[in-house]
Short mmCIF file of C-alpha atoms in Angstrom, two decimals:
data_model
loop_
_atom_site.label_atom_id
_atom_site.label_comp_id
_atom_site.label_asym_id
_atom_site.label_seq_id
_atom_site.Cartn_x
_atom_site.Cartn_y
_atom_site.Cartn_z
CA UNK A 152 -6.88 7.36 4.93
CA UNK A 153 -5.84 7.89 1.62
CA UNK A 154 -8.58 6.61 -0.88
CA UNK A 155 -7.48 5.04 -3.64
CA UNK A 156 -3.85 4.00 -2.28
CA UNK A 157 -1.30 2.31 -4.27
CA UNK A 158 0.68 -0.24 -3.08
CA UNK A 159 3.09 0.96 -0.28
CA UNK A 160 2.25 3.97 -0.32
CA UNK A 161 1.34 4.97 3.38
CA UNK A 162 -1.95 4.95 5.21
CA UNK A 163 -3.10 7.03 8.25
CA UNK A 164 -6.44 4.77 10.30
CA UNK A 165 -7.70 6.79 12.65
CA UNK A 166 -10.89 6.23 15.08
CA UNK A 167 -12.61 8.30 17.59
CA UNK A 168 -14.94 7.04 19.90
CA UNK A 169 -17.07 9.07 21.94
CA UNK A 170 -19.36 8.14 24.75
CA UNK A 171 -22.91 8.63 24.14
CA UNK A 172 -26.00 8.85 26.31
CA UNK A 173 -27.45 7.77 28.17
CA UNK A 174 -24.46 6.66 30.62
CA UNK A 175 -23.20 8.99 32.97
CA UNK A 176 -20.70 11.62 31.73
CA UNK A 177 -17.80 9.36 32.84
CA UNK A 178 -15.30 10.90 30.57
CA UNK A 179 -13.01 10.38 27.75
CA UNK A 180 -13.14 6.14 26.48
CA UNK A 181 -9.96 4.44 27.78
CA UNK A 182 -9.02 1.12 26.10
CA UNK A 183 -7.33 0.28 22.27
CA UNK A 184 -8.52 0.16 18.77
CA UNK A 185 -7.31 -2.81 16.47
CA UNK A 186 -7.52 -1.75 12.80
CA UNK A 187 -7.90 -4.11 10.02
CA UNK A 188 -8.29 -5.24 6.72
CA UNK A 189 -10.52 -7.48 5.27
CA UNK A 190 -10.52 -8.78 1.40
CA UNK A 191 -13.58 -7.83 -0.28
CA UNK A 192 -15.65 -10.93 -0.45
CA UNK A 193 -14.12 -12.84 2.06
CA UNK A 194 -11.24 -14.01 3.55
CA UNK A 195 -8.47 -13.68 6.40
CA UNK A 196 -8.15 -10.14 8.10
CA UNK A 197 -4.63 -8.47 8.27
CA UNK A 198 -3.84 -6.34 11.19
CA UNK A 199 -2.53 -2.97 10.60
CA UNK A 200 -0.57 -1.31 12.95
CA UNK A 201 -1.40 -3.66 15.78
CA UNK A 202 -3.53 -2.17 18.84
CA UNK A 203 -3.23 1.75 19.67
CA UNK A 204 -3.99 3.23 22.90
CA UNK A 205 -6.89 5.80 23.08
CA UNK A 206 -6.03 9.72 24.03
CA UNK A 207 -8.63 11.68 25.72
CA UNK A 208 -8.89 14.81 22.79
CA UNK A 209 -9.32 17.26 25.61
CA UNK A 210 -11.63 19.42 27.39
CA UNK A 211 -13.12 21.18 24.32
CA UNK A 212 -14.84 16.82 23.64
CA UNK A 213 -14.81 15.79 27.19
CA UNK A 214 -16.63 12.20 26.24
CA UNK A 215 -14.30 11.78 23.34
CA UNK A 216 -10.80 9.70 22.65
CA UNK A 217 -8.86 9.36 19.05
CA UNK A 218 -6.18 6.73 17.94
CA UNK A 219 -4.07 6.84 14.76
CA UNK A 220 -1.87 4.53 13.04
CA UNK A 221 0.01 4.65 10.48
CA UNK A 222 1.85 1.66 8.32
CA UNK A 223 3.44 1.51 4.65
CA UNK A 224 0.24 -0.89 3.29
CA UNK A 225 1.67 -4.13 2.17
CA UNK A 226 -1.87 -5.01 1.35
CA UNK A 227 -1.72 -6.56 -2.74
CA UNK A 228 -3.43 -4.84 -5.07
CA UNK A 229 -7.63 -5.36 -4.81
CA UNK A 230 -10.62 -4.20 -2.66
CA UNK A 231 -10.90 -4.38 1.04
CA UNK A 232 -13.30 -3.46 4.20
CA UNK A 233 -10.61 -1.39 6.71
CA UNK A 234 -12.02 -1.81 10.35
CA UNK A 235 -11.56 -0.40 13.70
CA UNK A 236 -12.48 -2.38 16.87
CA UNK A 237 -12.58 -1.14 20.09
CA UNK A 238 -11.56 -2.77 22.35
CA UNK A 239 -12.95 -0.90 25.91
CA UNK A 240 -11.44 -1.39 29.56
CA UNK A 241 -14.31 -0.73 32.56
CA UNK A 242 -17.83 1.18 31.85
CA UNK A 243 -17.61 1.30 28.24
CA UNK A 244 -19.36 -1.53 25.36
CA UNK A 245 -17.22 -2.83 22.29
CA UNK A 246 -18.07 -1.11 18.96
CA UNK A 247 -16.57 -1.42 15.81
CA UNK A 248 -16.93 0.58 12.20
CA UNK A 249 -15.52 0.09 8.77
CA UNK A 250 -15.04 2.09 5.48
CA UNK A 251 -13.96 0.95 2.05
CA UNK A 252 -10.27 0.75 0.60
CA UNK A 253 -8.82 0.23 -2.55
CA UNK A 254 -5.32 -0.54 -3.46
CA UNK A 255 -4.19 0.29 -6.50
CA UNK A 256 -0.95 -1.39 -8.05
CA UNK A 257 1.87 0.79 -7.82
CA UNK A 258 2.51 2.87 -11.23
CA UNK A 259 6.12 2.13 -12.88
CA UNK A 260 9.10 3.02 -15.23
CA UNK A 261 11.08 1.29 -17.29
CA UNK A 262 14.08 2.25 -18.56
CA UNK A 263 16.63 0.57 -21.15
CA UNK A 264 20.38 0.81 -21.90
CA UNK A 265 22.39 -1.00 -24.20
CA UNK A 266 26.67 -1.87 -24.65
CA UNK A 267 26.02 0.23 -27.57
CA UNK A 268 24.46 3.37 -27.57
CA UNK A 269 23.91 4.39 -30.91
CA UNK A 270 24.18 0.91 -33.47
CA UNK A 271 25.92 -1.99 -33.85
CA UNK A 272 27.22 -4.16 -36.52
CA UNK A 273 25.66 -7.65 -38.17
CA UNK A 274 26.61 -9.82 -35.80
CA UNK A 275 28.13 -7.73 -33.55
CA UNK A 276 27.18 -8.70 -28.91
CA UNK A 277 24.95 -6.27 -27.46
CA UNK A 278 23.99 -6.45 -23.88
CA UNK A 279 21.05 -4.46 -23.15
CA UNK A 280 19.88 -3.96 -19.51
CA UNK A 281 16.22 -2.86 -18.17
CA UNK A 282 15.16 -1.14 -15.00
CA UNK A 283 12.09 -1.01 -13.35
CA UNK A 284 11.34 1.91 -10.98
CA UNK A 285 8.00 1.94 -8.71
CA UNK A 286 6.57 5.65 -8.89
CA UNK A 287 5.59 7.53 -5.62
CA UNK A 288 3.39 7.45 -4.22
CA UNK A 289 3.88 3.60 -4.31
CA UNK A 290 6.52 1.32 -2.85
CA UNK A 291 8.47 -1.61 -3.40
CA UNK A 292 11.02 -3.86 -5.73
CA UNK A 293 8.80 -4.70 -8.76
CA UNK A 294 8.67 -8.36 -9.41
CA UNK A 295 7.76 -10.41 -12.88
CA UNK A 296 10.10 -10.39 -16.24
CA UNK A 297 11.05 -8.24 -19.06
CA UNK A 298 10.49 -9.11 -22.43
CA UNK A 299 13.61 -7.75 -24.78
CA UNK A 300 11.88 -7.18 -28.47
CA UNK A 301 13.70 -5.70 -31.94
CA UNK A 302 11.71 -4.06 -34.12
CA UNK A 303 8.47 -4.10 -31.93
CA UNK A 304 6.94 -1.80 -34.27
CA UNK A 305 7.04 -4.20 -37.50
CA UNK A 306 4.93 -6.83 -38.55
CA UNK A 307 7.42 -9.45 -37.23
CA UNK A 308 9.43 -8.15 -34.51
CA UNK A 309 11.98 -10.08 -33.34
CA UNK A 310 12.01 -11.91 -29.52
CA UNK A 311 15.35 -11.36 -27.78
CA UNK A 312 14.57 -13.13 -24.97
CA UNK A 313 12.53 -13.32 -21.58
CA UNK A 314 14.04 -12.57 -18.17
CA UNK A 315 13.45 -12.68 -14.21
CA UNK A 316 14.03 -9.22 -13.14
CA UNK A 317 16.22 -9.07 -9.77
CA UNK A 318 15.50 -6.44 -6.86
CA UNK A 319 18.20 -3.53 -7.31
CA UNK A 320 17.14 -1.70 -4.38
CA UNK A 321 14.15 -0.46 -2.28
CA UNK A 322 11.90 0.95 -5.12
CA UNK A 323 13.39 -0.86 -8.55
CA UNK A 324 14.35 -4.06 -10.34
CA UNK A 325 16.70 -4.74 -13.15
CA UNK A 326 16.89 -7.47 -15.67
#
């Protein structure tokens, strides 16, 4: 998998499992492999990409099956243990191994447009209007607030006001 992600970007768990001696040579595992993900430090495990069915890779790794998923990681931002369990049908033991994964947040833009392009008069409305756009490889609506500000570079700059930014579409918000 990819290692850091960001969030939504997508992630490819994949397991092989390969019989070992000293069992007969019976083949190629049959059975599934649940992956998932685990909070560093504790807490509840997420599924990802429910249960996949093992495929035998073929006669060049007689004794060996793979399984792959892949799902857009809605995972939040933070550490986690990724895990895949196998889950065996006849002849075979359950094993399970894990790896690290990170998840970044996703990397944004904002951009701001105003009623009046250029300058306006003492006194005179402007409406000014910010957008938020998630950067590949991440995912998502961004969520939280904008903060407008005049003259952030001065010494006193001036609040315009705090708001709520609403979802404009799969990958931006606008406030």
């Amino acid at each position: 998998s990819v290692q850091p992600s960001f969030f939504g970007e997508a992630i490819t768990y994949t397991a092989t499992v390969t019989a070992r001696s000293p069992g007969p040579d019976t083949g190629a595992p049959t059975g599934t492999i649940s992956f998932l993900a685990t909070p560093t430090g504790g807490g509840s495990a997420t599924p990802v990409g429910g249960a996949v069915t093992l495929v035998p890779v073929g006669p060049t790794e007689p004794n060996t099956s793979t399984a792959e998923s892949t799902s857009i990681s809605l995972l939040p931002a933070g550490s986690y243990t990724s895990s895949a369990q196998y889950n065996p049908t006849a002849n075979y033991h359950s094993s399970n191994s894990s790896t690290p994964q990170t998840v970044n947040p996703a990397n944004t833009a904002v951009s701001v447009t105003s009623t009046l392009p250029t300058f306006s008069d003492f006194g005179q409305s402007v409406q000014f209007t910010a957008t938020v756009a998630t950067q590949l490889p991440g995912h998502g609506s961004p969520t939280g607030s904008i903060t407008f500000v005049a003259d952030a570079g001065s010494p006193t700059p001036t609040n315009l006001g705090t708001v709520t930014l609403n979802p404009a579409g799969a990958d931006s918000s606008s406030a």
